[in-house]
Amino acid sequence: MAADHHDPIPPTTIILFGATGDLARRKLLPGLFRLQTRGLLPHGRIVGTSLDDHTLESFTALVREAIVECGHPMTNDQWTDFARRLAWAPGGTPEALKSAVAEVEAGLDQPQQRLHYLSVPPKAALPVVSALHEADLVEGSRVIMEKPFGVDLASAKELNAYLHKVFDEDQIFRIDHFLGKEAALNILAFRFANGLFEPIWHRNMIDHIQIDVPEALGLEQRAGFYEATGAYRDMVVTHLFQVLAFTAMEAPTSLSPKAISEEKNKVFRSMLPIGPEDVVRGQYVGYRDEEGVDPESETETFIALRCYVDNWRWAGVPFFLRTGKNMAQGQRIISIAFKEPPKSMFPSGAGVGQLGPDHLTFDLADESKMSLSFYGKRPGPGFRLDKLSMQFSVDETATSKDVLEAYERLILDAARGDRTLFTTAEGIERLWEISEQLLSVPPPTRPYPVGSWGPNQIHQLIAPRAWRLPFERAWRE
């Protein structure tokens, strides 16, 4: 069985590469503090390192500032206890790493396992792995790799091959923070713990599925990274396809990481290759004027695509995926559209079918919501139908205080060796394999206005269906 989040974690030293970067400041350092103060990482030590010029004192000040900026409550005693667990390895050299780890572990009465978190750009990953090897910090350790994992099939294979020279596959944890969210895990609970829904979770009852992750944010000082990556590599391969696998997978034989990974990989093996005709690429107006962007850039800041899982359960059911920058709203939803009844007994004008099919919706935002929409009779004379909905939020439960943020959960899982929510070498290489045709001959990028839902061509892609966003109704407060 997968490890329970109340199981004790072995004493762990976390070596955080890129410790002064944006992700570390916004998520990782505050998350480690929360894990420590909640007693979930009771024997943790943290070694920070980056190419920035810092001392232990200035790094400690940066950590405190990051925690305060995130709004986490903090007493003086909590901060004092956390600060004494910090160390700094200047420049990330093998000598500095070895010295800092030895210093932070000195005098401890039990051995520490090591967890290396590579919060660094893809091009910096291999030098970091080399430094860990030279510092003799590989044996018995685990390494967390940030996305994107390669930029195509060849680079992913090359990266895997290099990693496997230093680390065994079961030491490597390729992270996807989307799968660390409560709502993503709720998909497994919803599907496989309820006799009501699993019998209808297939092509006979489901018309199509949408995974829609528009972002209202722009590049946020990431122009250099984004220009070389684009929306497909940044979001689809590393996030949306992983969510698709949770939505489409067969029931695993158990909740063990190996069983779940195998079912996810079966989904990836069943996916048909994605061609240019299945995709709409877009670029928001003004992108080429951003600092660090080629004035003639064809990099996509938006992508919508249609794909198929060609197996017994899903044959013929389209999956529509969409994501982009500078769009009308920031949302993270999975929408399951059920087939409409084959024949209506209701009178003309009753309203059946006018507001689209019944939908089951999962909101992957931190509030973790679900909604089931369906038709019901409007009160009063005659027989008019309205679209109704039942909604649930994790905030309404007695255990909402126990919710872990995505990165917190994933750090805990990696410290335990629980690979359930992480991707495998086989899975990531298969996803790049089905992407080869698209990456070789991408369709042109279409302009779209900032604050819109993307280029107009997205409606032709999904026709005769319609995109679920924007919603016909708001989530209940």
XYZ file of C-alpha atoms in Angstrom:
477
model
C 0.000 0.000 0.000
C 1.062 3.616 -0.522
C 2.478 5.210 2.597
C 0.030 6.956 4.875
C 0.741 10.632 5.486
C 0.685 10.031 9.245
C 3.532 7.503 9.050
C 6.819 8.850 10.494
C 9.399 10.078 8.024
C 13.010 8.943 8.427
C 15.461 11.694 9.434
C 16.134 13.545 6.183
C 18.627 16.111 4.929
C 17.180 18.055 2.004
C 19.755 19.594 -0.344
C 17.911 22.347 -2.200
C 19.534 23.475 -5.459
C 18.242 26.828 -6.715
C 17.407 27.728 -3.109
C 17.235 31.466 -3.823
C 15.093 31.166 -6.956
C 11.438 32.039 -7.468
C 10.027 28.533 -6.908
C 12.030 28.074 -3.720
C 10.895 31.427 -2.317
C 7.218 31.013 -3.215
C 6.680 27.315 -2.523
C 9.573 25.172 -1.344
C 11.011 27.108 1.606
C 7.595 28.080 3.064
C 6.425 24.498 2.446
C 9.386 23.030 4.318
C 8.668 25.395 7.203
C 5.032 24.291 7.342
C 6.014 20.629 7.263
C 8.428 21.216 10.132
C 5.990 23.177 12.316
C 3.216 20.608 11.735
C 5.480 17.820 12.900
C 5.524 16.086 9.493
C 9.275 16.536 8.975
C 10.465 16.344 12.581
C 14.117 15.470 11.948
C 14.721 17.527 8.814
C 17.836 19.445 7.880
C 18.063 21.803 4.884
C 21.157 22.659 2.882
C 20.560 25.516 0.462
C 22.727 26.253 -2.540
C 22.624 28.385 -5.689
C 24.888 30.444 -7.904
C 23.850 33.616 -6.026
C 26.385 35.110 -3.649
C 25.111 34.331 -0.143
C 26.347 33.436 3.307
C 24.460 31.338 5.842
C 23.317 34.553 7.512
C 21.980 36.153 4.325
C 20.368 32.887 3.202
C 18.682 32.533 6.596
C 17.335 36.087 6.252
C 16.018 35.245 2.770
C 14.248 32.147 4.113
C 12.541 34.145 6.865
C 11.471 36.792 4.342
C 10.000 34.091 2.047
C 7.963 32.581 4.893
C 6.641 36.003 5.951
C 5.724 36.896 2.341
C 3.648 33.709 2.093
C 1.631 34.722 5.130
C 2.328 31.647 7.233
C 1.870 32.299 10.983
C 5.198 31.997 12.783
C 6.184 32.243 16.430
C 9.701 33.120 17.578
C 10.209 29.581 18.888
C 9.106 28.039 15.584
C 11.488 30.258 13.629
C 14.411 29.593 15.989
C 13.876 25.835 15.673
C 13.645 26.021 11.877
C 16.605 28.389 11.431
C 18.966 26.091 13.325
C 18.275 23.399 10.722
C 19.588 25.520 7.829
C 22.993 25.364 6.164
C 24.471 27.002 3.074
C 26.736 25.523 0.370
C 28.161 28.431 -1.676
C 28.204 27.880 -5.442
C 27.012 24.274 -5.267
C 30.520 22.895 -5.805
C 31.202 19.301 -4.732
C 33.494 20.509 -1.941
C 30.961 23.036 -0.623
C 28.120 20.491 -0.773
C 30.091 17.823 1.059
C 31.203 20.288 3.740
C 27.722 21.787 4.296
C 26.037 18.378 4.544
C 28.668 17.166 7.010
C 28.244 20.331 9.080
C 24.450 20.192 9.270
C 24.494 16.474 10.143
C 27.297 16.739 12.703
C 26.360 15.530 16.158
C 23.050 13.934 15.134
C 22.317 10.700 16.969
C 20.823 8.886 13.967
C 21.785 8.667 10.284
C 20.090 11.006 7.800
C 18.791 10.000 4.383
C 19.424 12.632 1.658
C 16.848 14.171 -0.678
C 18.248 16.343 -3.471
C 15.727 18.830 -4.883
C 16.851 20.238 -8.259
C 14.904 23.509 -8.513
C 17.077 24.544 -11.455
C 16.645 25.113 -15.221
C 16.854 21.939 -17.353
C 20.294 22.852 -18.716
C 21.673 23.014 -15.151
C 20.400 19.576 -14.117
C 23.302 17.515 -15.483
C 26.052 19.648 -13.845
C 24.184 19.317 -10.529
C 24.017 15.533 -10.890
C 27.754 15.492 -11.650
C 28.450 17.602 -8.549
C 26.435 15.203 -6.378
C 28.402 12.276 -7.780
C 31.739 13.985 -7.109
C 30.613 14.947 -3.597
C 29.803 11.278 -2.857
C 26.184 12.183 -2.009
C 24.442 9.665 -4.297
C 24.358 6.389 -2.360
C 21.092 5.903 -0.485
C 19.757 9.280 -1.600
C 16.846 10.384 -3.786
C 16.689 13.160 -6.368
C 13.674 15.276 -7.324
C 13.759 16.556 -10.907
C 11.727 19.613 -11.896
C 9.985 19.878 -15.257
C 10.337 19.980 -18.180
C 12.137 16.630 -18.371
C 13.802 17.041 -21.751
C 12.400 19.000 -24.676
C 11.819 16.090 -27.084
C 12.295 12.325 -27.278
C 16.030 12.458 -27.987
C 16.820 14.840 -25.114
C 14.605 12.916 -22.678
C 16.395 9.656 -23.545
C 19.773 11.365 -23.211
C 18.830 12.828 -19.819
C 17.496 9.486 -18.581
C 20.622 7.693 -19.778
C 22.876 10.154 -17.973
C 20.830 10.022 -14.774
C 20.885 6.232 -14.805
C 24.694 6.307 -14.810
C 24.536 8.027 -11.408
C 21.151 7.167 -9.890
C 18.985 4.057 -10.067
C 15.489 4.628 -11.483
C 13.896 4.093 -8.075
C 16.000 6.991 -6.727
C 14.645 9.453 -9.333
C 11.447 11.408 -8.681
C 10.237 13.462 -11.675
C 7.873 15.979 -10.151
C 4.477 17.197 -11.337
C 2.895 19.503 -8.780
C -0.536 19.168 -10.452
C -0.721 15.572 -9.216
C 0.121 16.677 -5.675
C -3.159 18.553 -5.342
C -6.013 17.173 -3.257
C -8.394 17.387 -6.219
C -6.155 15.219 -8.411
C -6.041 12.541 -5.727
C -9.794 12.908 -5.319
C -10.195 11.636 -8.888
C -8.876 8.253 -7.765
C -11.130 8.223 -4.702
C -14.144 9.371 -6.701
C -13.702 6.771 -9.432
C -12.620 3.700 -7.549
C -14.307 4.060 -4.137
C -17.846 4.651 -5.438
C -20.021 2.086 -7.160
C -22.120 4.951 -8.522
C -19.546 6.325 -10.981
C -17.098 3.631 -12.065
C -19.757 1.694 -14.081
C -20.410 4.761 -16.272
C -16.772 5.835 -16.691
C -16.281 4.746 -20.305
C -17.072 5.412 -23.970
C -20.708 4.251 -23.755
C -21.637 6.974 -21.287
C -19.042 9.721 -21.752
C -19.079 11.969 -24.819
C -15.785 13.792 -24.272
C -13.427 15.088 -21.583
C -11.884 18.540 -21.224
C -8.758 19.369 -19.231
C -8.598 23.147 -19.206
C -5.830 25.127 -17.494
C -5.903 28.751 -18.721
C -3.599 31.152 -16.873
C -4.310 34.835 -16.341
C -0.613 35.434 -15.590
C 1.932 36.378 -18.223
C 5.592 35.383 -18.404
C 6.527 36.744 -14.949
C 10.216 37.381 -15.825
C 10.502 33.937 -17.438
C 10.838 35.100 -21.050
C 14.193 33.378 -21.605
C 12.883 30.024 -20.366
C 9.551 30.345 -22.130
C 10.969 31.380 -25.497
C 12.970 28.153 -25.625
C 10.146 25.991 -24.271
C 6.624 27.115 -25.190
C 3.259 26.086 -23.766
C 3.289 22.510 -25.076
C 6.593 21.501 -23.500
C 6.028 23.593 -20.384
C 2.485 22.488 -19.544
C 1.045 19.709 -21.698
C 3.688 16.972 -21.515
C 4.581 17.645 -17.900
C 1.153 18.457 -16.403
C -1.951 17.990 -18.541
C -1.038 14.539 -19.866
C -0.367 13.399 -16.300
C -3.830 14.577 -15.221
C -5.284 12.834 -18.289
C -3.704 9.562 -17.115
C -5.362 9.818 -13.690
C -8.678 10.491 -15.417
C -8.401 7.639 -17.941
C -6.480 4.890 -16.135
C -7.908 1.481 -15.271
C -8.315 0.453 -11.629
C -4.884 -0.449 -10.222
C -4.491 -3.733 -8.374
C -3.627 -1.728 -5.241
C -2.651 1.774 -4.159
C 1.008 0.839 -4.351
C 3.157 3.257 -6.386
C 4.185 0.497 -8.799
C 0.578 -0.517 -9.528
C -0.557 3.063 -10.150
C 2.469 3.892 -12.318
C 1.808 0.822 -14.448
C -1.807 1.875 -15.100
C -0.707 5.410 -15.993
C 1.896 4.038 -18.395
C -0.758 1.849 -20.029
C -2.714 5.037 -20.791
C 0.366 6.647 -22.321
C 1.066 3.551 -24.422
C -2.535 3.672 -25.701
C -2.441 7.331 -26.746
C -2.429 7.986 -30.490
C 0.300 10.226 -31.935
C -0.627 13.915 -32.033
C -0.439 15.592 -35.417
C -0.624 19.251 -36.496
C -4.301 18.806 -37.452
C -5.113 18.039 -33.807
C -3.641 21.267 -32.445
C -4.254 25.010 -32.318
C -1.212 27.049 -31.318
C -1.526 30.671 -30.251
C 0.583 33.620 -29.189
C -0.803 36.540 -27.232
C -0.607 39.943 -28.859
C 2.447 41.739 -27.479
C 4.496 38.623 -26.695
C 7.124 39.527 -29.298
C 7.625 42.892 -27.590
C 8.604 41.250 -24.299
C 12.226 41.618 -23.231
C 14.215 38.529 -24.186
C 11.787 37.423 -26.925
C 12.712 37.138 -30.611
C 10.788 39.841 -32.560
C 9.814 37.137 -35.087
C 9.199 34.406 -32.511
C 6.858 31.521 -33.354
C 6.883 30.187 -29.782
C 3.358 29.358 -28.637
C 2.035 30.909 -25.422
C -1.241 29.009 -25.917
C -2.136 25.533 -27.052
C -5.351 23.581 -27.477
C -5.330 20.003 -28.693
C -7.464 16.947 -29.304
C -6.107 13.530 -28.424
C -7.349 9.970 -28.089
C -6.660 7.060 -25.744
C -7.118 4.174 -28.152
C -8.072 1.352 -25.824
C -11.205 -0.636 -25.013
C -12.534 1.867 -22.461
C -11.935 5.098 -24.378
C -11.962 4.272 -28.103
C -13.492 7.200 -29.998
C -13.785 9.529 -26.975
C -11.883 12.787 -27.616
C -9.880 14.442 -24.843
C -9.603 18.221 -25.336
C -6.725 19.983 -23.580
C -6.158 23.738 -23.378
C -3.680 26.014 -21.618
C -2.146 29.411 -22.222
C -0.737 32.623 -20.788
C -2.501 35.997 -20.387
C -5.963 34.503 -20.757
C -9.335 35.653 -19.431
C -9.180 33.684 -16.168
C -6.889 31.411 -14.231
C -8.636 28.023 -13.910
C -7.673 24.367 -13.503
C -10.577 22.093 -14.315
C -11.326 18.604 -15.556
C -14.783 18.389 -17.093
C -16.431 15.053 -17.895
C -19.270 15.518 -20.424
C -21.824 12.692 -20.362
C -23.764 11.614 -23.429
C -27.271 12.991 -23.779
C -30.298 10.661 -23.771
C -30.863 9.061 -27.202
C -34.427 10.408 -27.417
C -36.302 13.132 -25.557
C -39.862 12.681 -24.343
C -40.086 16.341 -23.304
C -42.114 18.861 -25.338
C -40.477 21.257 -27.735
C -39.220 24.297 -25.866
C -38.846 22.461 -22.542
C -35.154 23.352 -22.522
C -33.595 19.892 -22.523
C -30.164 19.947 -24.155
C -30.130 23.736 -24.564
C -27.440 24.205 -21.891
C -25.252 21.353 -23.040
C -24.754 17.861 -21.644
C -24.540 16.854 -17.991
C -21.070 17.506 -16.615
C -18.965 16.298 -13.753
C -16.304 18.903 -12.972
C -13.173 18.700 -10.823
C -11.510 21.992 -9.898
C -7.778 21.417 -9.384
C -7.277 24.773 -7.650
C -6.194 24.742 -4.017
C -9.826 24.918 -2.817
C -10.381 21.454 -4.374
C -13.998 21.541 -5.568
C -16.271 19.161 -7.478
C -19.573 19.832 -9.233
C -22.191 17.644 -10.921
C -24.549 19.525 -13.265
C -27.796 18.053 -14.575
C -31.291 19.028 -15.780
C -34.201 19.388 -13.377
C -37.744 20.747 -13.580
C -38.235 24.460 -13.075
C -40.820 25.104 -10.304
C -44.210 26.340 -11.472
C -46.754 25.475 -14.181
C -45.788 23.698 -17.372
C -42.689 21.603 -17.892
C -39.588 23.736 -18.276
C -36.119 22.402 -17.493
C -33.235 24.258 -15.852
C -29.592 23.277 -15.383
C -28.956 22.502 -11.721
C -25.784 21.517 -9.910
C -24.537 19.826 -6.765
C -21.230 21.204 -5.515
C -18.661 20.107 -2.964
C -15.580 21.858 -1.585
C -12.900 20.382 0.640
C -13.232 23.562 2.734
C -16.622 22.244 3.864
C -15.119 19.158 5.506
C -14.040 18.794 9.115
C -10.524 17.839 7.993
C -9.876 20.809 5.670
C -7.099 21.993 8.014
C -5.135 18.847 7.092
C -4.833 19.824 3.415
C -1.260 19.827 2.178
C -0.107 22.132 -0.598
C 1.065 20.253 -3.678
C 4.806 20.728 -3.145
C 4.510 19.825 0.535
C 2.826 16.534 -0.305
C 5.362 15.697 -3.004
C 8.355 16.451 -0.778
C 6.860 14.182 1.895
C 6.194 11.421 -0.623
C 9.736 11.601 -1.996
C 11.164 11.496 1.535
C 9.137 8.320 2.105
C 10.083 6.818 -1.243
C 6.437 6.844 -2.379
C 6.504 7.206 -6.202
C 2.705 7.226 -6.718
C 2.519 10.844 -7.902
C 5.783 10.906 -9.866
C 6.474 9.992 -13.481
C 8.710 7.198 -14.751
C 11.370 7.147 -17.465
C 9.118 4.945 -19.607
C 6.130 7.254 -19.215
C 7.919 10.486 -20.036
C 9.692 8.997 -23.069
C 6.385 7.683 -24.427
C 4.817 11.140 -24.150
C 7.664 12.683 -26.124
C 7.305 9.850 -28.653
C 3.634 10.650 -29.388
C 4.611 14.336 -29.650
C 7.306 13.890 -32.300
C 5.119 14.639 -35.323
C 3.721 17.801 -33.742
C 7.139 19.064 -32.665
C 8.604 18.337 -36.116
C 5.845 20.079 -38.111
C 4.029 22.467 -35.754
C 1.040 24.415 -37.119
C 1.385 28.211 -37.268
C 0.842 30.298 -34.156
C -2.369 32.342 -34.206
C -2.594 35.706 -32.433
C -5.056 36.145 -29.573
C -5.827 39.217 -27.460
C -4.626 39.415 -23.872
C -7.558 38.585 -21.603
C -9.309 36.299 -24.124
C -9.869 32.535 -24.255
C -7.403 31.965 -27.112
C -7.507 32.091 -30.924
C -10.882 31.650 -32.659
C -9.691 28.411 -34.267
C -10.259 26.584 -30.945
C -13.994 26.471 -31.696
C -13.382 24.603 -34.950
C -11.155 22.148 -33.079
C -13.881 21.148 -30.616
C -16.961 21.522 -32.894
C -19.764 20.463 -32.743
C -19.069 20.552 -29.002
C -18.233 23.678 -27.006
C -15.564 24.620 -24.477
C -16.758 24.455 -20.895
C -14.954 27.625 -19.904
C -16.180 30.232 -19.341
C -18.657 28.514 -17.019
C -22.388 29.096 -17.448
C -22.520 29.501 -13.641
C -20.068 30.451 -10.915
C -18.873 28.144 -8.181
C -20.971 28.479 -5.046
C -19.218 30.469 -2.340
